[in-house]
Amino acid sequence: MAQMKPRVALGLQGGGSYGAYGWGVIDRLLEEHIEIVAVSGASAGALNGAALVAGLATGGDDGGREALERLWRATAERSPLRGFEGFGTTFDPFLDPFVARSLALFREASAYVSPFLPTLRDMHLFQAVVRASIDLETVARQERVPLYVSATDILTGAARLFTGPEVTLKALMASSCLPELFAPVEIDGRRYWDGGYAANPALEPLVFNGHGATDLIVLQLTPFVTDAIGLLPSEIAGRVSDISFNACLMRDLKALTELQRYARETDTQDTRMRAIADINIHLLQAPCELAGGEISKLDTRWSTIGALRDLGRATAERWLAESGHAIGADSSLQTLEAAIAP
């Protein structure tokens, strides 16, 4: 009897320009022609997810790859930092630290500066990128690959998931709304901030919503562990941000792996318990190069985006060589402790 082809659900973490690293990972995974049956994303992960499902719906795996490239090329073309490109390698050792320090200073002052930059506050540039690169009509009407986009309700702190026709431009903006930079996004009388605070990404619908996934692959953009903590205010703020955006992912992975171990040891016919027992859980961890803030999550120059994409492809290549055999066979993530061990 022929072995059933694995059916993969993708959980895509957010992380600013690190989403280009996610592009590289997904690009490499699509070369394996895995069957993607559902996607969940927050922030940059939501944008990657929207581009991916639109591309898959209209052009299959190649369409997905082209749609992701279109998203990140549009990001670079509209980047406020595009003027710092094209000087050649002679100036790179001087230019890159200058850009990095400038972005760090901007991040420190953003809460005070952004109210006086209305085009920044209303996410005007962000909206232009999405309109130019993602087929939002296809995202809303396609049913081939369900998409879940998370945002954080400001008043309750709870996650709201947008799916199907609810995945609009506003929903994607809400999922990407960093409060220190952007004004809250209002939808149906509720105001939202970045989905990474509450569900980064939401994993429950990928497991329990009946998509028939054999495997859940969680694509992490921010490493759980770093080997150094800086003393500068920007470095401290960056680490605080990393911890807060990883907290819900750590919680969800711990709950899923512990529940799976119990479900696999227990003879139960409960449908939800069988769902977690039958799905294989994989964490494609972010590499150490993304720890410590050496690459700013605000750096949207094409040189940075391209380097992040290449890092994503290389990381996916290594992961496939080491753990690809587990897809469709068993969970490569057995415990959360294994993922956060220094």
Short mmCIF file of C-alpha atoms in Angstrom, two decimals:
data_model
loop_
_atom_site.label_atom_id
_atom_site.label_comp_id
_atom_site.label_asym_id
_atom_site.label_seq_id
_atom_site.Cartn_x
_atom_site.Cartn_y
_atom_site.Cartn_z
CA MET A 1 0.00 0.00 0.00
CA ALA A 2 1.33 3.44 -0.94
CA GLN A 3 2.26 5.66 1.99
CA MET A 4 -0.04 8.64 2.47
CA LYS A 5 1.57 11.95 1.55
CA PRO A 6 2.10 14.11 4.67
CA ARG A 7 -0.42 16.92 5.11
CA VAL A 8 1.29 19.87 6.76
CA ALA A 9 -0.14 22.72 8.85
CA LEU A 10 2.21 25.71 9.14
CA GLY A 11 2.45 27.98 12.17
CA LEU A 12 4.30 31.18 11.26
CA GLN A 13 5.72 33.36 14.02
CA GLY A 14 5.99 37.12 13.60
CA GLY A 15 9.13 39.22 13.85
CA GLY A 16 9.36 42.27 11.59
CA SER A 17 11.92 41.97 8.81
CA TYR A 18 12.83 38.53 10.17
CA GLY A 19 9.78 37.50 8.18
CA ALA A 20 12.18 37.44 5.22
CA TYR A 21 14.00 34.60 6.99
CA GLY A 22 10.59 32.90 7.16
CA TRP A 23 10.22 33.45 3.42
CA GLY A 24 13.47 31.59 2.86
CA VAL A 25 12.38 28.65 5.01
CA ILE A 26 8.99 28.34 3.30
CA ASP A 27 10.62 28.72 -0.12
CA ARG A 28 12.84 25.73 0.61
CA LEU A 29 10.01 23.65 2.08
CA LEU A 30 7.90 24.25 -1.03
CA GLU A 31 10.65 22.70 -3.13
CA GLU A 32 9.82 19.44 -1.33
CA HIS A 33 6.24 19.71 -2.67
CA ILE A 34 4.75 19.11 0.76
CA GLU A 35 0.97 19.44 0.90
CA ILE A 36 0.09 22.50 2.99
CA VAL A 37 -3.45 22.18 4.38
CA ALA A 38 -3.70 25.13 6.82
CA VAL A 39 -1.66 28.17 7.86
CA SER A 40 -1.69 30.33 10.99
CA GLY A 41 0.35 33.49 11.34
CA ALA A 42 0.96 36.60 13.40
CA SER A 43 2.43 39.89 12.22
CA ALA A 44 5.10 39.15 9.58
CA GLY A 45 3.98 35.53 9.78
CA ALA A 46 0.45 36.64 8.87
CA LEU A 47 1.76 38.53 5.84
CA ASN A 48 3.81 35.51 4.76
CA GLY A 49 0.74 33.35 5.30
CA ALA A 50 -1.52 35.59 3.24
CA ALA A 51 0.95 35.73 0.35
CA LEU A 52 1.48 31.98 0.55
CA VAL A 53 -2.18 30.92 0.49
CA ALA A 54 -2.98 33.33 -2.35
CA GLY A 55 -0.07 31.99 -4.37
CA LEU A 56 -0.94 28.35 -3.66
CA ALA A 57 -4.55 28.96 -4.69
CA THR A 58 -3.64 30.39 -8.08
CA GLY A 59 -0.34 28.72 -8.96
CA GLY A 60 0.43 25.82 -6.65
CA ASP A 61 3.88 25.54 -5.09
CA ASP A 62 5.52 27.78 -7.69
CA GLY A 63 2.74 30.31 -7.21
CA GLY A 64 3.38 30.32 -3.47
CA ARG A 65 7.08 30.90 -3.95
CA GLU A 66 6.47 33.72 -6.43
CA ALA A 67 3.92 35.40 -4.14
CA LEU A 68 6.34 35.40 -1.21
CA GLU A 69 9.11 36.89 -3.31
CA ARG A 70 6.70 39.55 -4.56
CA LEU A 71 5.84 40.51 -0.97
CA TRP A 72 9.42 40.97 0.13
CA ARG A 73 10.55 42.74 -3.03
CA ALA A 74 7.68 45.20 -2.56
CA THR A 75 8.80 45.66 1.06
CA ALA A 76 12.32 46.55 -0.03
CA GLU A 77 11.18 48.78 -2.90
CA ARG A 78 9.08 50.87 -0.49
CA SER A 79 11.55 50.77 2.39
CA PRO A 80 12.48 54.13 3.94
CA LEU A 81 16.02 52.73 4.04
CA ARG A 82 16.32 52.06 0.33
CA GLY A 83 18.56 55.13 -0.02
CA PHE A 84 21.20 53.27 1.97
CA GLU A 85 21.52 50.60 -0.71
CA GLY A 86 23.82 50.37 -3.71
CA PHE A 87 27.02 51.84 -2.29
CA GLY A 88 29.00 48.63 -2.81
CA THR A 89 30.99 46.53 -0.40
CA THR A 90 33.58 49.28 0.16
CA PHE A 91 31.20 51.16 2.44
CA ASP A 92 29.38 48.19 3.98
CA PRO A 93 31.59 47.96 7.12
CA PHE A 94 30.78 51.62 7.87
CA LEU A 95 27.21 51.82 6.57
CA ASP A 96 25.71 48.75 8.23
CA PRO A 97 26.66 49.71 11.83
CA PHE A 98 25.36 53.24 11.15
CA VAL A 99 22.01 51.90 9.92
CA ALA A 100 21.81 49.46 12.82
CA ARG A 101 22.51 52.16 15.41
CA SER A 102 20.08 54.56 13.75
CA LEU A 103 17.33 51.96 13.85
CA ALA A 104 18.10 51.22 17.49
CA LEU A 105 17.83 54.91 18.38
CA PHE A 106 14.61 55.22 16.40
CA ARG A 107 13.15 52.26 18.26
CA GLU A 108 14.03 53.86 21.61
CA ALA A 109 12.40 57.14 20.60
CA SER A 110 9.54 55.73 18.52
CA ALA A 111 6.87 56.07 21.19
CA TYR A 112 7.64 59.80 21.38
CA VAL A 113 8.27 60.43 17.68
CA SER A 114 5.59 58.37 15.93
CA PRO A 115 2.60 60.56 17.05
CA PHE A 116 4.11 63.34 14.95
CA LEU A 117 4.46 61.12 11.87
CA PRO A 118 0.87 60.55 10.70
CA THR A 119 1.81 58.47 7.65
CA LEU A 120 3.74 56.16 9.96
CA ARG A 121 0.97 55.99 12.56
CA ASP A 122 -1.72 55.02 10.04
CA MET A 123 0.53 52.30 8.54
CA HIS A 124 0.28 54.01 5.13
CA LEU A 125 3.53 52.47 3.83
CA PHE A 126 2.66 49.05 5.22
CA GLN A 127 -0.73 49.14 3.53
CA ALA A 128 0.85 50.12 0.21
CA VAL A 129 3.20 47.12 0.38
CA VAL A 130 0.36 44.69 1.02
CA ARG A 131 -1.91 46.17 -1.65
CA ALA A 132 0.89 45.99 -4.21
CA SER A 133 2.02 42.45 -3.46
CA ILE A 134 -0.80 40.31 -1.99
CA ASP A 135 -3.97 39.33 -3.85
CA LEU A 136 -6.35 40.09 -1.00
CA GLU A 137 -9.44 39.05 -2.95
CA THR A 138 -7.97 35.60 -3.48
CA VAL A 139 -6.93 35.39 0.18
CA ALA A 140 -10.50 36.12 1.28
CA ARG A 141 -12.32 33.79 -1.11
CA GLN A 142 -9.93 30.84 -1.47
CA GLU A 143 -10.83 27.71 0.48
CA ARG A 144 -7.91 25.49 -0.52
CA VAL A 145 -5.73 26.40 2.47
CA PRO A 146 -7.51 27.93 5.50
CA LEU A 147 -5.61 30.90 6.94
CA TYR A 148 -5.78 32.13 10.54
CA VAL A 149 -4.48 35.62 11.36
CA SER A 150 -4.09 36.67 15.00
CA ALA A 151 -4.41 40.13 16.52
CA THR A 152 -4.50 41.23 20.17
CA ASP A 153 -7.61 42.91 21.57
CA ILE A 154 -6.26 45.92 23.45
CA LEU A 155 -8.96 45.99 26.15
CA THR A 156 -8.99 42.28 27.00
CA GLY A 157 -5.48 41.19 25.97
CA ALA A 158 -7.08 38.18 24.28
CA ALA A 159 -6.28 36.94 20.81
CA ARG A 160 -8.77 37.37 18.01
CA LEU A 161 -8.42 35.09 15.02
CA PHE A 162 -9.47 36.29 11.58
CA THR A 163 -10.14 33.66 8.94
CA GLY A 164 -11.83 33.30 5.56
CA PRO A 165 -13.45 36.55 4.35
CA GLU A 166 -12.39 38.21 7.63
CA VAL A 167 -8.77 38.28 6.43
CA THR A 168 -8.84 41.78 5.00
CA LEU A 169 -6.22 44.50 4.69
CA LYS A 170 -7.34 45.82 8.08
CA ALA A 171 -6.97 42.40 9.70
CA LEU A 172 -3.41 42.09 8.38
CA MET A 173 -2.64 45.60 9.64
CA ALA A 174 -4.09 44.74 13.06
CA SER A 175 -1.92 41.62 13.23
CA SER A 176 1.17 43.73 12.43
CA CYS A 177 0.38 46.75 14.61
CA LEU A 178 3.31 47.43 16.93
CA PRO A 179 1.95 49.94 19.48
CA GLU A 180 5.18 51.92 19.79
CA LEU A 181 5.02 52.65 16.05
CA PHE A 182 1.42 52.47 14.88
CA ALA A 183 -2.01 53.65 15.99
CA PRO A 184 -4.42 50.86 17.04
CA VAL A 185 -6.39 49.30 14.20
CA GLU A 186 -10.15 49.36 14.74
CA ILE A 187 -12.30 46.51 13.41
CA ASP A 188 -15.98 46.01 14.32
CA GLY A 189 -15.70 48.58 17.11
CA ARG A 190 -12.73 46.84 18.77
CA ARG A 191 -9.13 48.07 18.69
CA TYR A 192 -6.20 45.78 18.07
CA TRP A 193 -2.43 45.56 18.39
CA ASP A 194 0.10 43.08 17.04
CA GLY A 195 -1.05 39.46 17.23
CA GLY A 196 2.33 38.39 18.59
CA TYR A 197 1.36 39.49 22.09
CA ALA A 198 -1.45 36.92 22.43
CA ALA A 199 -0.92 34.22 19.77
CA ASN A 200 2.41 34.07 17.99
CA PRO A 201 1.08 32.16 16.13
CA ALA A 202 -2.22 30.52 17.09
CA LEU A 203 -1.64 26.75 16.98
CA GLU A 204 -4.93 25.40 18.32
CA PRO A 205 -6.94 25.81 15.08
CA LEU A 206 -4.25 24.00 13.12
CA VAL A 207 -4.59 20.98 15.39
CA PHE A 208 -8.27 20.91 16.33
CA ASN A 209 -10.20 22.45 13.42
CA GLY A 210 -10.41 19.28 11.37
CA HIS A 211 -7.88 20.04 8.63
CA GLY A 212 -6.59 16.47 8.64
CA ALA A 213 -2.99 17.56 9.08
CA THR A 214 -0.52 14.77 9.72
CA ASP A 215 2.13 17.28 10.77
CA LEU A 216 2.37 20.68 12.42
CA ILE A 217 5.51 22.64 11.55
CA VAL A 218 6.05 25.75 13.66
CA LEU A 219 8.40 28.25 12.04
CA GLN A 220 10.12 30.36 14.69
CA LEU A 221 11.65 33.76 13.88
CA THR A 222 12.99 34.74 17.31
CA PRO A 223 15.22 32.25 19.19
CA PHE A 224 14.15 31.26 22.67
CA VAL A 225 17.72 31.49 23.96
CA THR A 226 20.45 34.10 23.55
CA ASP A 227 24.04 33.90 24.75
CA ALA A 228 24.37 37.58 25.70
CA ILE A 229 22.28 40.38 27.14
CA GLY A 230 23.38 43.91 26.28
CA LEU A 231 23.33 46.85 28.66
CA LEU A 232 22.24 49.55 26.22
CA PRO A 233 18.58 50.61 26.47
CA SER A 234 17.95 49.44 22.91
CA GLU A 235 19.47 46.03 23.68
CA ILE A 236 17.41 45.65 26.83
CA ALA A 237 14.24 46.70 25.01
CA GLY A 238 15.01 44.23 22.24
CA ARG A 239 15.43 41.37 24.69
CA VAL A 240 12.23 42.31 26.55
CA SER A 241 10.40 42.31 23.21
CA ASP A 242 11.84 38.90 22.27
CA ILE A 243 10.79 37.38 25.60
CA SER A 244 7.25 38.80 25.41
CA PHE A 245 6.73 37.69 21.81
CA ASN A 246 8.03 34.20 22.57
CA ALA A 247 6.04 33.73 25.78
CA CYS A 248 2.81 32.58 24.18
CA LEU A 249 4.64 30.27 21.76
CA MET A 250 6.49 28.65 24.66
CA ARG A 251 3.20 28.25 26.53
CA ASP A 252 1.42 26.70 23.56
CA LEU A 253 4.24 24.33 22.63
CA LYS A 254 4.58 23.17 26.24
CA ALA A 255 0.85 22.51 26.44
CA LEU A 256 0.72 20.68 23.10
CA THR A 257 3.75 18.46 23.72
CA GLU A 258 2.61 17.51 27.23
CA LEU A 259 -0.94 16.87 26.04
CA GLN A 260 0.37 14.80 23.15
CA ARG A 261 2.48 12.64 25.41
CA TYR A 262 -0.56 11.97 27.60
CA ALA A 263 -2.85 11.35 24.61
CA ARG A 264 -0.44 8.86 23.04
CA GLU A 265 -0.14 6.95 26.30
CA THR A 266 -3.90 6.88 26.87
CA ASP A 267 -6.45 4.79 25.01
CA THR A 268 -9.09 7.44 24.39
CA GLN A 269 -11.69 8.00 21.70
CA ASP A 270 -12.17 11.69 22.49
CA THR A 271 -11.88 13.43 19.12
CA ARG A 272 -9.76 16.32 20.38
CA MET A 273 -7.40 14.01 22.22
CA ARG A 274 -7.09 11.82 19.13
CA ALA A 275 -6.31 14.93 17.05
CA ILE A 276 -3.35 15.86 19.23
CA ALA A 277 -2.22 12.24 19.48
CA ASP A 278 -2.22 11.76 15.71
CA ILE A 279 -0.46 14.94 14.61
CA ASN A 280 3.34 15.12 14.50
CA ILE A 281 4.78 18.31 16.03
CA HIS A 282 7.92 19.95 14.65
CA LEU A 283 9.66 23.18 15.65
CA LEU A 284 11.93 24.69 13.06
CA GLN A 285 13.93 26.78 15.51
CA ALA A 286 15.36 30.17 14.64
CA PRO A 287 19.18 30.06 14.34
CA CYS A 288 21.57 31.86 16.65
CA GLU A 289 22.21 34.48 13.95
CA LEU A 290 18.76 35.91 14.76
CA ALA A 291 19.50 36.21 18.49
CA GLY A 292 20.89 39.29 20.18
CA GLY A 293 19.49 41.85 17.78
CA GLU A 294 22.54 41.91 15.51
CA ILE A 295 20.10 42.24 12.61
CA SER A 296 17.41 44.81 13.33
CA LYS A 297 13.82 43.69 12.83
CA LEU A 298 13.21 47.16 11.37
CA ASP A 299 15.88 46.82 8.65
CA THR A 300 14.00 46.39 5.37
CA ARG A 301 16.83 47.02 2.92
CA TRP A 302 16.98 44.46 0.12
CA SER A 303 20.52 43.49 1.17
CA THR A 304 19.22 42.54 4.62
CA ILE A 305 16.08 40.88 3.28
CA GLY A 306 18.12 38.83 0.82
CA ALA A 307 20.57 37.76 3.52
CA LEU A 308 17.71 36.72 5.80
CA ARG A 309 16.07 34.77 2.98
CA ASP A 310 19.33 32.93 2.30
CA LEU A 311 19.71 32.18 6.00
CA GLY A 312 16.17 30.79 6.03
CA ARG A 313 16.83 28.52 3.08
CA ALA A 314 20.08 27.27 4.60
CA THR A 315 18.40 26.62 7.96
CA ALA A 316 15.56 24.73 6.29
CA GLU A 317 18.09 22.68 4.33
CA ARG A 318 19.83 21.63 7.54
CA TRP A 319 16.54 20.90 9.29
CA LEU A 320 15.32 18.73 6.43
CA ALA A 321 18.59 16.77 6.50
CA GLU A 322 18.37 16.26 10.27
CA SER A 323 14.63 15.98 10.91
CA GLY A 324 12.89 15.77 7.54
CA HIS A 325 12.56 12.01 7.92
CA ALA A 326 10.15 12.59 10.83
CA ILE A 327 7.57 14.40 8.66
CA GLY A 328 4.63 12.06 8.38
CA ALA A 329 6.23 9.61 10.82
CA ASP A 330 6.66 11.07 14.32
CA SER A 331 7.06 14.30 16.30
CA SER A 332 10.58 15.68 16.10
CA LEU A 333 9.70 17.97 19.04
CA GLN A 334 9.06 15.72 22.02
CA THR A 335 9.32 18.29 24.83
CA LEU A 336 9.62 22.04 25.04
CA GLU A 337 12.62 21.62 27.36
CA ALA A 338 14.56 20.15 24.43
CA ALA A 339 13.91 23.31 22.42
CA ILE A 340 15.01 25.81 25.08
CA ALA A 341 18.04 23.97 26.42
CA PRO A 342 21.02 26.37 26.24
#
